[in-house]
PDB file of C-alpha atoms in Angstrom:
ATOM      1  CA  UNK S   1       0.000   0.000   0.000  1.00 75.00           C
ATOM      2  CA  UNK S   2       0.844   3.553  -0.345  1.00 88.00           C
ATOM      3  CA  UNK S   3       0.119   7.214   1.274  1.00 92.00           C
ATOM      4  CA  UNK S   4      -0.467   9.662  -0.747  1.00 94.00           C
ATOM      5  CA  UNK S   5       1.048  12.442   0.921  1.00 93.00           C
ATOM      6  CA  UNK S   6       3.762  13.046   3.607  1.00 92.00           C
ATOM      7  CA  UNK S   7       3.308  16.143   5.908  1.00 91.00           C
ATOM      8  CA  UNK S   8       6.610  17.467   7.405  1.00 88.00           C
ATOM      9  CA  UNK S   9       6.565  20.908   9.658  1.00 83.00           C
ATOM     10  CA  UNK S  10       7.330  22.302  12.710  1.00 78.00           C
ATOM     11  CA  UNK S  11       4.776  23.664  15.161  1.00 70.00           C
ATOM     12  CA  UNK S  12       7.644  26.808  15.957  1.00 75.00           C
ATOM     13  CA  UNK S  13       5.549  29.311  14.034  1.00 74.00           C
ATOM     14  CA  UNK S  14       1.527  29.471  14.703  1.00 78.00           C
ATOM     15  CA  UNK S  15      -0.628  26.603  13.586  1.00 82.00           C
ATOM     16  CA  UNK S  16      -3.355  28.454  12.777  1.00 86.00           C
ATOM     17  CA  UNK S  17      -1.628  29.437   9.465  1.00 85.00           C
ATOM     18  CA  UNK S  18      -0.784  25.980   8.359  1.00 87.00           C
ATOM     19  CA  UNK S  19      -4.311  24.819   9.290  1.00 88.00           C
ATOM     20  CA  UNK S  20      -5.860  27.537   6.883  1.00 90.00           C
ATOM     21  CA  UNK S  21      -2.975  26.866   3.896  1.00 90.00           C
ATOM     22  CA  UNK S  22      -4.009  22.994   3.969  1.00 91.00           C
ATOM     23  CA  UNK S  23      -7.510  23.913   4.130  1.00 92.00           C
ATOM     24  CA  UNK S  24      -7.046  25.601   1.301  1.00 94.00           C
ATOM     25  CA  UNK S  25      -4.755  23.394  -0.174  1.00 93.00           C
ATOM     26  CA  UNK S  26      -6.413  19.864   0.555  1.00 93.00           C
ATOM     27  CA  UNK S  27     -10.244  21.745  -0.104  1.00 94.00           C
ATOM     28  CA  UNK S  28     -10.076  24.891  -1.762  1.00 94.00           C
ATOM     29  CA  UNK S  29     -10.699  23.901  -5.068  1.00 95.00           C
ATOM     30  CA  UNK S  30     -14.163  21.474  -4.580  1.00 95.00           C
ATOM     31  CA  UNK S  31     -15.091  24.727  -2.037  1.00 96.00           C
ATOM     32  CA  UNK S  32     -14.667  27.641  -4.488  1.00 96.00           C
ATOM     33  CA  UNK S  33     -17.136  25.227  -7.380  1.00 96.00           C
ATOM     34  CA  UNK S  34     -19.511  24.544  -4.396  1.00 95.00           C
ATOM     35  CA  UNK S  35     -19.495  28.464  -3.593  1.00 96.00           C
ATOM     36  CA  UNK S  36     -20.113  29.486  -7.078  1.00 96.00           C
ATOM     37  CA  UNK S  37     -23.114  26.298  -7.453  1.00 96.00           C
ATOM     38  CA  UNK S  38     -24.512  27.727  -4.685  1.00 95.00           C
ATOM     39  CA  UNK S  39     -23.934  31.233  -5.379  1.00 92.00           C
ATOM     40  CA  UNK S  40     -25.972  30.196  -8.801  1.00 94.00           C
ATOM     41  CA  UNK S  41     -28.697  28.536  -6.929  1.00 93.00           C
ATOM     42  CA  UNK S  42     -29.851  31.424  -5.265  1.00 92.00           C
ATOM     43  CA  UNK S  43     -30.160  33.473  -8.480  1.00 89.00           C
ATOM     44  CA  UNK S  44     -33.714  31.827  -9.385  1.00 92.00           C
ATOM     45  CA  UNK S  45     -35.084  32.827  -6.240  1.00 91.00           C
ATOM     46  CA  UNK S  46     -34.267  35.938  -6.434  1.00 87.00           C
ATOM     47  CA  UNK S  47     -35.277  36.637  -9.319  1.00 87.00           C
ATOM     48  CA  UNK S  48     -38.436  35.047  -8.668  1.00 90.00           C
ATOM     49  CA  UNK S  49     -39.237  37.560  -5.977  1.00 86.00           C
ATOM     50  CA  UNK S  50     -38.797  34.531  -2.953  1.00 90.00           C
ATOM     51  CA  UNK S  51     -35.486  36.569  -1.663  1.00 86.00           C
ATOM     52  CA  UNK S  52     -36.256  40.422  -0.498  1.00 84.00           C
ATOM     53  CA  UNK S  53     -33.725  42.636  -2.075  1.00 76.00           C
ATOM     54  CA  UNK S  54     -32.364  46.053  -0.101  1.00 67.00           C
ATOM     55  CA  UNK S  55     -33.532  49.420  -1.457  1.00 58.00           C
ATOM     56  CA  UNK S  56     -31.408  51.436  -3.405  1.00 53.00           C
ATOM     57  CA  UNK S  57     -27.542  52.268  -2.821  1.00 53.00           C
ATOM     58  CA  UNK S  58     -26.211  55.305  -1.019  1.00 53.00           C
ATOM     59  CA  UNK S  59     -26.473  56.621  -4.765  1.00 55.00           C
ATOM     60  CA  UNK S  60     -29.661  55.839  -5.562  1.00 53.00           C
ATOM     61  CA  UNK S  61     -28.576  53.283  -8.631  1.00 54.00           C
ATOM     62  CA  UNK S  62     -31.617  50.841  -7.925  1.00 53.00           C
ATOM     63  CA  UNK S  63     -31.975  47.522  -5.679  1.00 62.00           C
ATOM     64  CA  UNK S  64     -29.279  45.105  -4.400  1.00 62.00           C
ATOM     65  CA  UNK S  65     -29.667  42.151  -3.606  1.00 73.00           C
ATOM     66  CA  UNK S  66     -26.670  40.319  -1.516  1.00 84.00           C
ATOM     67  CA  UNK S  67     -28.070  36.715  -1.841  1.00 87.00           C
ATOM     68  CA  UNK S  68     -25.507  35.664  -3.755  1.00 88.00           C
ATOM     69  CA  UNK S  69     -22.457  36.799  -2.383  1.00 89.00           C
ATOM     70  CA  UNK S  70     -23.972  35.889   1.389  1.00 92.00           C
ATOM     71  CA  UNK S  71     -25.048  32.316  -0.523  1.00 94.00           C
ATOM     72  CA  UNK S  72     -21.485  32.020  -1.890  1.00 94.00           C
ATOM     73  CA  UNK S  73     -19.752  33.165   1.293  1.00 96.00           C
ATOM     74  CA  UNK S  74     -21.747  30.266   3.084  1.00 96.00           C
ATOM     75  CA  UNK S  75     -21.037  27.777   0.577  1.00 95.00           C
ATOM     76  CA  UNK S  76     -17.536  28.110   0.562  1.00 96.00           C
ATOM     77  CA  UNK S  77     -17.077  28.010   3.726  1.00 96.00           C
ATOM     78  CA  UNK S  78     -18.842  25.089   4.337  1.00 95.00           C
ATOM     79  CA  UNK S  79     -17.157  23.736   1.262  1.00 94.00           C
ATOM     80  CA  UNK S  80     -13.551  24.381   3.406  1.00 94.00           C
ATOM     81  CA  UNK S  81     -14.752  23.096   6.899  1.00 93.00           C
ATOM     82  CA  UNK S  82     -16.994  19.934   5.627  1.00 93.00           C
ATOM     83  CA  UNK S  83     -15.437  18.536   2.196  1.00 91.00           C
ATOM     84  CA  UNK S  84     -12.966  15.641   2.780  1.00 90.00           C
ATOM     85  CA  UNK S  85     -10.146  14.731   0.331  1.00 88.00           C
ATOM     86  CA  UNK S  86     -10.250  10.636  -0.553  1.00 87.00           C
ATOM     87  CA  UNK S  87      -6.377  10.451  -0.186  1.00 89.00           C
ATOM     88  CA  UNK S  88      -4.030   9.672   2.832  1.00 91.00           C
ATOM     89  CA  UNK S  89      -1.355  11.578   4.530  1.00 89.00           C
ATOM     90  CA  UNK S  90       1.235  10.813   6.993  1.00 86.00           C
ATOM     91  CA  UNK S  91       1.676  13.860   9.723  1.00 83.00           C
ATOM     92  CA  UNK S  92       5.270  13.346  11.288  1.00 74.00           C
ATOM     93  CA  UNK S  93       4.244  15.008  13.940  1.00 68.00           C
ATOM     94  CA  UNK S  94       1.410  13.160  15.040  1.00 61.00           C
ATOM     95  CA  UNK S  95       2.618   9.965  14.174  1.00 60.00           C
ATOM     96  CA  UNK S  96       6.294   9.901  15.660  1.00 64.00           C
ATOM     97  CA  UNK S  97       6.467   9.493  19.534  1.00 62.00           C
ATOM     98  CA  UNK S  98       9.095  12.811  20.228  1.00 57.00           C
ATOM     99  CA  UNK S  99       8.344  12.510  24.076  1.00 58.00           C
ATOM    100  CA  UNK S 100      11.282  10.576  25.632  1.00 54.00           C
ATOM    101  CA  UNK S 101      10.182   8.420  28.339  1.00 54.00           C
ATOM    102  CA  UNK S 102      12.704   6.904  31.468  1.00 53.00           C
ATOM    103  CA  UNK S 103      11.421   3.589  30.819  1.00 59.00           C
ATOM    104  CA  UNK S 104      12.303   3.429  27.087  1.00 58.00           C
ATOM    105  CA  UNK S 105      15.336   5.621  26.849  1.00 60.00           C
ATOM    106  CA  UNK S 106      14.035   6.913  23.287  1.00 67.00           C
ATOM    107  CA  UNK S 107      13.159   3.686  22.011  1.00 73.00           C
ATOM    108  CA  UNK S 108      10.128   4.546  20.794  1.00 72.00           C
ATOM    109  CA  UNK S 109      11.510   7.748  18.820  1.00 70.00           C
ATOM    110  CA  UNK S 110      14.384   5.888  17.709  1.00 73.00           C
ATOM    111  CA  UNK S 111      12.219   2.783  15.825  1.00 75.00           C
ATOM    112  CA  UNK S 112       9.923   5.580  14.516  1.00 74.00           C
ATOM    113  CA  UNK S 113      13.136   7.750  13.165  1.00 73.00           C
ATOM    114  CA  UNK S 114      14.583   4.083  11.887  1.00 75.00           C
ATOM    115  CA  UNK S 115      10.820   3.390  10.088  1.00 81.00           C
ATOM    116  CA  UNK S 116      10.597   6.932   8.723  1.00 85.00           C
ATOM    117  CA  UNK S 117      12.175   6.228   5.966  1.00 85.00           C
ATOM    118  CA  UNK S 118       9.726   3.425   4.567  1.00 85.00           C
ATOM    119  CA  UNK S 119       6.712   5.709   5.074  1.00 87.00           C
ATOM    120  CA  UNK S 120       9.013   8.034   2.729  1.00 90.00           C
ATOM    121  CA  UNK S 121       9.567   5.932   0.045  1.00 90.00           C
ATOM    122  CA  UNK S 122       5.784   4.462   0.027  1.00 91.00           C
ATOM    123  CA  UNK S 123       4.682   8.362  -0.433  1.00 93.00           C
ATOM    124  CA  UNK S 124       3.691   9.166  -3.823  1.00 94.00           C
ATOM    125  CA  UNK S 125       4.237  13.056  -2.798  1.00 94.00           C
ATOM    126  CA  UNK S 126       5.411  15.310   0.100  1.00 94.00           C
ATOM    127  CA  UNK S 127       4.395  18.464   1.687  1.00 93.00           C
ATOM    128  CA  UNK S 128       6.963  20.589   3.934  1.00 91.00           C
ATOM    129  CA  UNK S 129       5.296  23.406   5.605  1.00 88.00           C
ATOM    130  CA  UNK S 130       8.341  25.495   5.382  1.00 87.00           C
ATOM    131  CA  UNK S 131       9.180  28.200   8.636  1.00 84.00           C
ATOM    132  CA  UNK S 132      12.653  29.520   9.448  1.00 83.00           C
ATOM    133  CA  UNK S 133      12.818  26.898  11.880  1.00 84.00           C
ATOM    134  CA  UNK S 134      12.413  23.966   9.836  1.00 82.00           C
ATOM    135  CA  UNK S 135      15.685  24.263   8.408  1.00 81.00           C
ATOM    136  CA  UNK S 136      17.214  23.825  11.827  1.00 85.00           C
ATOM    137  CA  UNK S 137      15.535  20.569  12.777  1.00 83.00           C
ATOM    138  CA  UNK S 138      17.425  17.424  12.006  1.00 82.00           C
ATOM    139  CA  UNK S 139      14.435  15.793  11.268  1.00 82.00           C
ATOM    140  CA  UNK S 140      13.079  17.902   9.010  1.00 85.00           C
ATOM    141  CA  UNK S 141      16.098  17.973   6.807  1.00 87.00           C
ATOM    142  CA  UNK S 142      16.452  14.035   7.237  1.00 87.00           C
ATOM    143  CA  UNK S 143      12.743  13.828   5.982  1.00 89.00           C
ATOM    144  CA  UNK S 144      13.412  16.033   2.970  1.00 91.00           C
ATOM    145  CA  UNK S 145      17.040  14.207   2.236  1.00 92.00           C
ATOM    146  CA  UNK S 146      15.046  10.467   2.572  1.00 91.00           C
ATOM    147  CA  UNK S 147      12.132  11.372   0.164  1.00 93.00           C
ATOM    148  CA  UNK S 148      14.503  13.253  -2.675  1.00 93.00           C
ATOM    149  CA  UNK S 149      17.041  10.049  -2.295  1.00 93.00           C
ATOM    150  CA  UNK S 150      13.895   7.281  -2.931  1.00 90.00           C
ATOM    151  CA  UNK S 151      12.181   9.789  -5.393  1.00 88.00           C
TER     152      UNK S 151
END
């Protein structure tokens, strides 16, 4: 079997940023069509008279109606927060035990460093979430080194 994607970062910088860019990344594209379907939908009713539309701009130029934009909006976020990619990824962070415990003198972390490189070469593709720190981490670079030498 294979994974389809290999995750390497570093939780140094914020993780709110890298949760946004693989939302984005991983959903963006089925959320932006199910924005603009829904964004579409809403046009019939509106023109229909079902959907109120605001009186006239600060201008006067006529009626508004934000259905669409507010329908679109909606859509795409639910698009981001609900759609889920068919594929599989391997987080190193999640998945490799970096707490050292007395009992195991780094056992643990040392099989999982020692086994990193077969989830490596059974990914078809990797991700690095770059930050200045990554460069500094030994693992990091190891990961990057181990999927360019089986790739």
């Amino acid at each position: 079997s294979s994974i389809d994607q290999y995750w390497s970062h570093s939780w140094a910088e914020r993780s709110w940023k890298k949760l946004l860019l693989l939302l984005w990344l991983n959903n963006g594209t089925m959320a932006v069509i199910f924005s603009t379907f829904t964004a579409l939908g809403v046009i019939p009713l509106y023109t229909l008279g079902f959907l109120p539309s605001v009186g006239g701009l600060a201008n006067g130029a006529g009626e508004v109606s934000l259905w669409c934009m507010a329908a679109g909006l909606l859509g795409l976020l639910l698009g981001m927060l609900l759609w889920r990619p068919g594929k599989t990824v391997f987080i190193d962070k999640v998945c490799l035990n970096a707490v050292e415990s007395v009992e195991g003198d780094g056992q643990m972390k040392q099989e999982g460093m020692l086994n990193i490189g077969a989830c490596l070469k059974h990914s078809k593709s990797m991700l690095v979430l770059w930050d200045p720190s990554h460069a500094q981490q030994l693992q990091a670079i190891f990961e990057l080194a181990t999927f360019l030498k089986c790739h």
